Structures are given as structure tokens and as C-alpha cells.
Amino acid sequence: MNIEDATGNARGGRARQASMTPEQRKEAATMAALAKVALSRLPKATHEGAIHIGDLDIPCAVLPNGQRLLTQSGFMQALGRARQAKGRQHYDGDVNLPAFLTAKNLKPFIPIELEVTSSQVEFRTSGGARAFGYPAEILPKVCDVFLNANDAGALAHTQQHIVVKANTIIRALAHVGIIALVDEATGYQKDRAKDALAKILEAYVAKELQPWVKTFDANYYEGMFRLRGLPYPPETRNLRPQYFGRLTNDIVYRRLAPGVLEALKKEGAAAEKKGKLHQHLTAGYGRQELLKHLGSVTTMMRLSKDWPDFMLKLNRISPRYGDTLDLELEEKDR
């Protein structure tokens, strides 16, 4: 087919090619080949679907490594945002943050773990097209940023519609977890392999003690004190009831993965240098999963009126692996 026979984009493409020198055509062909190779190296979605939150349908996908994503356009739609905010202001040093978190008035309300986990992910759709997404589990954390900023009176009038969306999402996710929504929407739940316990534990439990990093922040303990009916902050700084340790074992470590709590205790007992349980988690995957779970737990704490209400939400959204009750806990704490 010659240029005269071509139409539309094909005609334009052939016209450009005809105007190129042999060297330019060779360079263009090389660049196209490199782009094709780069695309082929991107992880390809194994499952795709859309989650339903209120009147929203948000496209989502699961990658071969099990990472659950919300598409970039879906994420923007969920927050009532255009793909790119026009005339927005950025603050220095946070180029990895998504566009919807770069407004200067949001900076004081963005926790460090969100900065670490909110990087954009490039992948291929099941049809082979290039796509962009964000980890699904950051959606409630992003909502918290806007809700906290709104509570502090820091939002502009033009950001108020995002608060409405964030409230809708948080309330919906109080009843069903974001990961469960993505798994159900994509069908990943049905196909997910039953990983061997050893493989799961290898991803979570470190071979040696990790450097101490503040993991359980003030929001977690403030929620614990409030739900247990205790004054916060305590009269003696950092002095917490001893039974908080048993509660943390149940609401955090028993719900990370099968056998994690027992493996962490065993690793801690064998270590020459004792440390906190979370120091025995792997610095990469194990700690990342802990931070994800803690984010979910603190969100549920915030939405709960008392301890029984919190446990009802927690047991529904993040049940214990094996659904075994901790016999160390009193009935009222379960």
C-alpha cells in the first residue's frame, strides 16, 4: 500500500517515514524495537476486573507476584480527580509521590510509609497494552490523608469534593478489605495457589535481627488506649499496660500469614540479641506487609466506637489465619 492508498494514522505514518533519511529510519526502527523489548519485560496482569465502591467502578489487576493494583485512571476517578491536576503546586523532594498527593497543604499529613509504598507501578494488561497503577492497599491511606487534613482545616475549597469521596470509600472499606475486593473482582481468589508454610515464612521472617525502626506509631497506641477506655497519653510516657502485648500478638502478628507469630517467637528465643518481634521480620516483604496491616488496623480503630466494635470489624476484614482464638486472651478481648 502506497501513501495515496493509506488513510488516517496510517497515511500520516507513511508520510513521515517517506520524509526520513535512511539513518533516521534506522534509528526509528531501533527505538521501536527497544520499546517493544521494554514493554515485554513489564509484568503482565494475570487477573483483571473492577471493584465496586458505592457508585464507583474502579479497574484493578493482579500481577504475577500477587501485587494488587488499582489503575491510575481508576485511582483518580475514585478520588474525584482528573488524571492531572491543573495548576497544582508541588513541594520539593517528593517526586515519587502520586499527583494527587503533591499539594503543599497535604505534606504534614502524609506518613512516611505512604511515601515509601505509593510509587507508580508500570505493567501490561492481559491484552498486552502498557498500563499504570498504584498498590490497592494505599487507597484507604490516601483517603486518611485527606480526612486528617480536613479535620485540621487545612484543605482548600477545591479539595472538599475529595473529602466526600474519601468518606464514602473509608466507610465502604470498613466492611470489606480492599485486598478482598480486588481478589473477588479479578477472580484471583479462586486461582491463588496454597503456598507452603515454609515459603510464606521465608518471606516474612528474617535470618538475623533487623535494625530497630519505629514501626508502631502513636496512632496505633492512641487507638488502643481509646478503645480500651484508658486515658491517652498515659501519665508515664511510653508506659503501656502489659496485656497490650498479648492484644498486639492477636490483632497484628496472628493475621499477617500462617505461623508467623510462632516463627517470630522462635526466632527471637534463638537469637543471641533479643529484640522486638517486628525486628525479626524481613526488612523487605515482611516489614512491608506489617506496615500494610498496621495501616488497615489503625483505620479500623478510628472507625470503631469501642473494643467489641473494633474486633467485629477486624475479624471480618483480617481474620486470624486458621481462625484460631488466642487462649491467652480473655473472652471480652476476642
Short mmCIF file of C-alpha atoms in Angstrom, two decimals:
data_model
loop_
_atom_site.label_atom_id
_atom_site.label_comp_id
_atom_site.label_asym_id
_atom_site.label_seq_id
_atom_site.Cartn_x
_atom_site.Cartn_y
_atom_site.Cartn_z
CA MET A 1 0.00 0.00 0.00
CA ASN A 2 1.42 3.40 -1.02
CA ILE A 3 0.82 6.76 0.66
CA GLU A 4 -2.06 7.60 -1.70
CA ASP A 5 -3.88 4.39 -0.71
CA ALA A 6 -3.41 4.90 3.06
CA THR A 7 -5.86 6.79 5.27
CA GLY A 8 -5.84 8.40 8.72
CA ASN A 9 -2.95 7.49 11.03
CA ALA A 10 -1.53 5.04 8.50
CA ARG A 11 -1.25 7.80 5.89
CA GLY A 12 0.47 10.11 8.37
CA GLY A 13 2.88 7.38 9.43
CA ARG A 14 3.85 6.53 5.88
CA ALA A 15 4.31 10.21 5.07
CA ARG A 16 6.69 10.64 8.00
CA GLN A 17 8.59 7.53 7.02
CA ALA A 18 8.93 8.73 3.44
CA SER A 19 10.38 12.05 4.63
CA MET A 20 13.09 10.34 6.73
CA THR A 21 16.65 9.75 5.69
CA PRO A 22 17.89 6.12 5.78
CA GLU A 23 19.76 6.89 9.01
CA GLN A 24 16.61 8.33 10.61
CA ARG A 25 14.54 5.31 9.56
CA LYS A 26 17.17 3.00 11.05
CA GLU A 27 17.19 4.97 14.33
CA ALA A 28 13.38 4.94 14.47
CA ALA A 29 13.31 1.19 13.88
CA THR A 30 15.89 0.67 16.64
CA MET A 31 13.90 2.80 19.08
CA ALA A 32 10.70 0.92 18.23
CA ALA A 33 12.45 -2.41 18.81
CA LEU A 34 13.83 -1.24 22.16
CA ALA A 35 10.38 -0.01 23.20
CA LYS A 36 8.91 -3.39 22.28
CA VAL A 37 11.54 -5.19 24.37
CA ALA A 38 10.95 -2.84 27.31
CA LEU A 39 7.21 -3.49 27.10
CA SER A 40 7.74 -7.25 27.02
CA ARG A 41 9.76 -7.06 30.25
CA LEU A 42 6.92 -5.44 32.19
CA PRO A 43 4.90 -7.78 34.43
CA LYS A 44 1.68 -8.86 32.74
CA ALA A 45 -1.56 -8.87 34.71
CA THR A 46 -2.77 -12.39 35.46
CA HIS A 47 -6.21 -11.26 36.59
CA GLU A 48 -8.26 -8.14 35.83
CA GLY A 49 -11.60 -6.75 36.91
CA ALA A 50 -13.30 -3.80 38.58
CA ILE A 51 -14.17 -3.28 42.23
CA HIS A 52 -17.43 -1.61 43.19
CA ILE A 53 -17.45 1.01 45.96
CA GLY A 54 -20.69 2.96 46.18
CA ASP A 55 -21.36 4.25 42.67
CA LEU A 56 -17.73 3.76 41.62
CA ASP A 57 -16.34 1.02 39.39
CA ILE A 58 -12.55 1.04 39.77
CA PRO A 59 -10.48 -1.08 37.33
CA CYS A 60 -7.99 -3.32 39.11
CA ALA A 61 -5.46 -6.03 38.35
CA VAL A 62 -3.26 -8.65 39.99
CA LEU A 63 0.37 -9.14 38.88
CA PRO A 64 2.28 -12.45 38.79
CA ASN A 65 3.92 -11.66 42.15
CA GLY A 66 0.49 -11.28 43.75
CA GLN A 67 0.59 -7.48 43.93
CA ARG A 68 -2.89 -5.98 43.68
CA LEU A 69 -3.19 -2.74 41.73
CA LEU A 70 -5.79 -0.10 41.04
CA THR A 71 -5.28 1.50 37.64
CA GLN A 72 -4.07 5.08 37.61
CA SER A 73 -7.27 6.34 35.97
CA GLY A 74 -9.38 4.31 38.40
CA PHE A 75 -7.50 5.73 41.38
CA MET A 76 -8.03 9.27 40.13
CA GLN A 77 -11.71 8.58 39.49
CA ALA A 78 -12.14 7.16 43.00
CA LEU A 79 -10.84 10.42 44.46
CA GLY A 80 -12.87 12.58 42.11
CA ARG A 81 -9.74 13.86 40.42
CA ALA A 82 -8.74 14.44 36.83
CA ARG A 83 -5.69 12.47 35.72
CA GLN A 84 -3.51 15.56 36.13
CA ALA A 85 -4.44 18.39 38.47
CA LYS A 86 -4.12 21.68 36.58
CA GLY A 87 -2.10 24.43 38.21
CA ARG A 88 -1.25 22.32 41.25
CA GLN A 89 1.69 23.21 43.46
CA HIS A 90 4.38 20.70 44.34
CA TYR A 91 6.67 20.63 47.32
CA ASP A 92 10.33 19.82 46.89
CA GLY A 93 11.85 16.38 47.30
CA ASP A 94 8.78 14.22 46.74
CA VAL A 95 8.89 13.48 43.03
CA ASN A 96 7.82 9.87 43.61
CA LEU A 97 4.51 10.84 45.17
CA PRO A 98 1.40 10.45 43.01
CA ALA A 99 -0.06 13.65 41.57
CA PHE A 100 -2.99 13.51 43.97
CA LEU A 101 -0.65 13.82 46.98
CA THR A 102 1.64 16.60 45.79
CA ALA A 103 -0.38 19.60 47.01
CA LYS A 104 1.65 21.53 49.59
CA ASN A 105 -1.16 21.60 52.14
CA LEU A 106 -1.16 17.78 52.30
CA LYS A 107 2.52 17.40 53.22
CA PRO A 108 2.08 17.44 57.04
CA PHE A 109 -0.49 14.65 56.83
CA ILE A 110 1.41 12.13 54.67
CA PRO A 111 3.00 9.36 56.79
CA ILE A 112 6.43 8.09 55.80
CA GLU A 113 5.14 4.60 55.00
CA LEU A 114 2.78 6.07 52.39
CA GLU A 115 5.67 7.90 50.75
CA VAL A 116 7.53 4.60 50.54
CA THR A 117 4.66 2.46 49.21
CA SER A 118 2.86 4.86 46.84
CA SER A 119 5.18 4.64 43.84
CA GLN A 120 3.50 4.15 40.49
CA VAL A 121 3.69 0.64 39.03
CA GLU A 122 4.05 0.07 35.29
CA PHE A 123 2.63 -3.17 33.91
CA ARG A 124 0.98 -4.83 30.91
CA THR A 125 -2.72 -5.55 30.71
CA SER A 126 -3.85 -9.06 29.78
CA GLY A 127 -4.19 -7.72 26.23
CA GLY A 128 -0.55 -6.62 26.20
CA ALA A 129 -1.06 -2.84 26.45
CA ARG A 130 1.13 -0.67 28.69
CA ALA A 131 -0.70 0.49 31.82
CA PHE A 132 -0.02 2.28 35.11
CA GLY A 133 -1.38 1.61 38.55
CA TYR A 134 -0.93 2.06 42.29
CA PRO A 135 -0.88 -0.57 45.07
CA ALA A 136 -4.51 -1.16 46.01
CA GLU A 137 -3.82 -1.04 49.74
CA ILE A 138 -2.77 2.63 49.65
CA LEU A 139 -6.30 3.77 48.73
CA PRO A 140 -7.57 3.91 52.34
CA LYS A 141 -4.28 5.53 53.43
CA VAL A 142 -4.67 8.25 50.81
CA CYS A 143 -8.24 8.78 52.00
CA ASP A 144 -6.91 9.17 55.55
CA VAL A 145 -4.54 11.91 54.36
CA PHE A 146 -7.45 13.98 53.05
CA LEU A 147 -9.68 13.24 56.05
CA ASN A 148 -6.94 14.21 58.52
CA ALA A 149 -6.16 17.36 56.55
CA ASN A 150 -9.85 18.24 56.51
CA ASP A 151 -10.14 17.67 60.28
CA ALA A 152 -7.26 20.11 60.73
CA GLY A 153 -8.93 22.71 58.49
CA ALA A 154 -6.03 22.56 56.04
CA LEU A 155 -7.92 21.81 52.82
CA ALA A 156 -8.88 24.33 50.19
CA HIS A 157 -12.48 24.66 48.99
CA THR A 158 -11.49 22.98 45.72
CA GLN A 159 -10.44 19.85 47.66
CA GLN A 160 -13.68 19.38 49.58
CA HIS A 161 -15.22 17.06 46.98
CA ILE A 162 -12.31 14.66 47.59
CA VAL A 163 -13.25 14.53 51.29
CA VAL A 164 -16.75 13.37 50.31
CA LYS A 165 -15.26 10.62 48.13
CA ALA A 166 -12.76 9.65 50.84
CA ASN A 167 -15.52 9.32 53.44
CA THR A 168 -17.51 7.07 51.12
CA ILE A 169 -14.51 4.85 50.44
CA ILE A 170 -13.42 4.56 54.09
CA ARG A 171 -16.93 3.62 55.22
CA ALA A 172 -17.20 1.01 52.49
CA LEU A 173 -13.79 -0.47 53.30
CA ALA A 174 -14.71 -0.72 56.99
CA HIS A 175 -16.92 -3.63 55.97
CA VAL A 176 -14.73 -5.37 53.41
CA GLY A 177 -10.97 -5.14 52.86
CA ILE A 178 -9.51 -3.62 49.71
CA ILE A 179 -7.43 -6.74 49.01
CA ALA A 180 -10.51 -8.97 49.27
CA LEU A 181 -12.36 -6.65 46.89
CA VAL A 182 -9.61 -6.86 44.27
CA ASP A 183 -9.31 -10.65 44.63
CA GLU A 184 -13.07 -11.07 44.21
CA ALA A 185 -13.29 -8.67 41.27
CA THR A 186 -10.42 -10.29 39.35
CA GLY A 187 -11.10 -13.92 40.24
CA TYR A 188 -7.61 -14.17 41.74
CA GLN A 189 -9.00 -15.70 44.94
CA LYS A 190 -10.08 -18.83 43.06
CA ASP A 191 -6.74 -19.38 41.35
CA ARG A 192 -4.38 -18.38 44.14
CA ALA A 193 -2.04 -21.21 45.00
CA LYS A 194 -1.93 -22.52 48.55
CA ASP A 195 1.67 -21.60 49.30
CA ALA A 196 3.62 -23.92 51.52
CA LEU A 197 4.10 -22.63 55.07
CA ALA A 198 7.88 -22.64 54.67
CA LYS A 199 7.67 -20.38 51.61
CA ILE A 200 5.39 -17.91 53.39
CA LEU A 201 7.57 -17.78 56.48
CA GLU A 202 10.71 -17.30 54.40
CA ALA A 203 9.20 -14.09 53.01
CA TYR A 204 8.32 -12.81 56.48
CA VAL A 205 10.91 -13.96 58.99
CA ALA A 206 14.46 -12.59 58.86
CA LYS A 207 17.51 -14.77 59.39
CA GLU A 208 19.03 -12.18 61.71
CA LEU A 209 17.80 -9.25 63.78
CA GLN A 210 16.90 -6.18 61.74
CA PRO A 211 17.95 -2.67 62.85
CA TRP A 212 15.33 -1.07 65.07
CA VAL A 213 12.94 1.21 63.21
CA LYS A 214 9.91 2.85 64.79
CA THR A 215 7.03 0.75 63.46
CA PHE A 216 4.09 1.04 65.84
CA ASP A 217 3.38 4.76 65.74
CA ALA A 218 1.36 6.97 68.08
CA ASN A 219 -1.85 6.46 66.07
CA TYR A 220 -1.80 2.74 66.86
CA TYR A 221 -1.37 3.21 70.61
CA GLU A 222 -3.78 6.13 70.76
CA GLY A 223 -6.39 3.86 69.18
CA MET A 224 -5.58 1.06 71.63
CA PHE A 225 -5.93 3.35 74.65
CA ARG A 226 -9.19 4.88 73.43
CA LEU A 227 -10.85 1.58 72.55
CA ARG A 228 -9.78 0.07 75.89
CA GLY A 229 -11.23 3.06 77.74
CA LEU A 230 -7.86 4.32 79.01
CA PRO A 231 -6.64 7.94 79.12
CA TYR A 232 -4.14 8.93 76.43
CA PRO A 233 -1.34 9.85 76.61
CA PRO A 234 -0.52 7.82 79.73
CA GLU A 235 0.79 9.65 82.79
CA THR A 236 4.18 7.97 82.37
CA ARG A 237 5.44 8.33 78.82
CA ASN A 238 5.76 5.05 76.85
CA LEU A 239 4.31 3.09 79.78
CA ARG A 240 1.61 0.81 78.42
CA PRO A 241 -0.41 -1.97 80.07
CA GLN A 242 1.43 -5.29 79.89
CA TYR A 243 -1.54 -7.02 78.30
CA PHE A 244 -1.21 -4.74 75.24
CA GLY A 245 1.50 -7.16 74.08
CA ARG A 246 -0.97 -10.07 74.04
CA LEU A 247 -3.52 -7.94 72.20
CA THR A 248 -0.91 -6.90 69.62
CA ASN A 249 0.08 -10.52 69.03
CA ASP A 250 -3.55 -11.27 68.23
CA ILE A 251 -4.59 -8.25 66.17
CA VAL A 252 -1.31 -7.95 64.27
CA TYR A 253 1.00 -10.96 64.10
CA ARG A 254 -1.63 -13.74 64.04
CA ARG A 255 -3.17 -12.09 60.99
CA LEU A 256 -0.08 -11.49 58.84
CA ALA A 257 0.35 -15.02 57.49
CA PRO A 258 0.04 -18.62 58.74
CA GLY A 259 2.52 -19.40 61.51
CA VAL A 260 4.24 -16.00 61.53
CA LEU A 261 3.75 -15.29 65.25
CA GLU A 262 5.10 -18.69 66.29
CA ALA A 263 8.06 -18.34 63.90
CA LEU A 264 8.89 -14.86 65.19
CA LYS A 265 8.79 -16.04 68.79
CA LYS A 266 11.02 -18.99 67.91
CA GLU A 267 13.48 -16.76 66.06
CA GLY A 268 13.51 -14.32 68.98
CA ALA A 269 14.15 -17.08 71.52
CA ALA A 270 17.06 -18.44 69.48
CA ALA A 271 18.67 -15.06 68.81
CA GLU A 272 21.68 -14.07 70.90
CA LYS A 273 20.44 -10.47 70.92
CA LYS A 274 16.81 -10.17 71.94
CA GLY A 275 14.57 -7.66 70.23
CA LYS A 276 11.00 -6.70 69.49
CA LEU A 277 9.03 -9.22 67.43
CA HIS A 278 8.84 -6.93 64.40
CA GLN A 279 12.65 -6.72 64.31
CA HIS A 280 12.69 -10.36 63.24
CA LEU A 281 10.59 -9.65 60.15
CA THR A 282 12.42 -9.47 56.83
CA ALA A 283 13.41 -5.89 56.04
CA GLY A 284 11.66 -6.04 52.67
CA TYR A 285 8.50 -8.07 52.26
CA GLY A 286 7.84 -8.87 55.92
CA ARG A 287 8.10 -5.28 57.12
CA GLN A 288 6.14 -4.00 54.13
CA GLU A 289 3.28 -6.40 54.85
CA LEU A 290 3.37 -5.42 58.54
CA LEU A 291 3.04 -1.73 57.63
CA LYS A 292 0.14 -2.51 55.30
CA HIS A 293 -1.66 -4.44 58.01
CA LEU A 294 -0.99 -1.76 60.63
CA GLY A 295 -2.45 0.86 58.29
CA SER A 296 -5.61 -1.22 57.97
CA VAL A 297 -5.77 -1.81 61.73
CA THR A 298 -5.42 1.88 62.64
CA THR A 299 -8.10 2.78 60.10
CA MET A 300 -10.50 0.28 61.67
CA MET A 301 -9.61 1.61 65.13
CA ARG A 302 -10.51 5.10 64.01
CA LEU A 303 -13.88 3.92 62.69
CA SER A 304 -14.78 1.88 65.79
CA LYS A 305 -16.66 3.15 68.83
CA ASP A 306 -15.30 0.59 71.31
CA TRP A 307 -13.20 -2.60 71.52
CA PRO A 308 -16.00 -5.08 70.64
CA ASP A 309 -16.92 -2.96 67.60
CA PHE A 310 -13.27 -2.90 66.52
CA MET A 311 -12.85 -6.68 66.93
CA LEU A 312 -16.01 -7.27 64.91
CA LYS A 313 -14.55 -5.29 62.00
CA LEU A 314 -11.08 -6.82 62.39
CA ASN A 315 -12.32 -10.42 62.49
CA ARG A 316 -14.35 -9.79 59.36
CA ILE A 317 -11.72 -7.94 57.33
CA SER A 318 -8.49 -9.55 58.61
CA PRO A 319 -9.40 -12.86 60.28
CA ARG A 320 -6.80 -14.88 62.14
CA TYR A 321 -5.09 -17.44 59.95
CA GLY A 322 -6.74 -20.74 60.75
CA ASP A 323 -9.33 -18.69 62.70
CA THR A 324 -7.91 -19.97 65.97
CA LEU A 325 -8.55 -17.99 69.13
CA ASP A 326 -5.62 -16.97 71.30
CA LEU A 327 -6.21 -18.80 74.57
CA GLU A 328 -4.10 -16.16 76.33
CA LEU A 329 -6.84 -13.62 75.61
CA GLU A 330 -9.86 -13.21 77.81
CA GLU A 331 -13.26 -13.74 76.18
CA LYS A 332 -14.03 -9.99 76.11
CA ASP A 333 -10.81 -9.31 74.17
CA ARG A 334 -11.56 -11.73 71.35
#
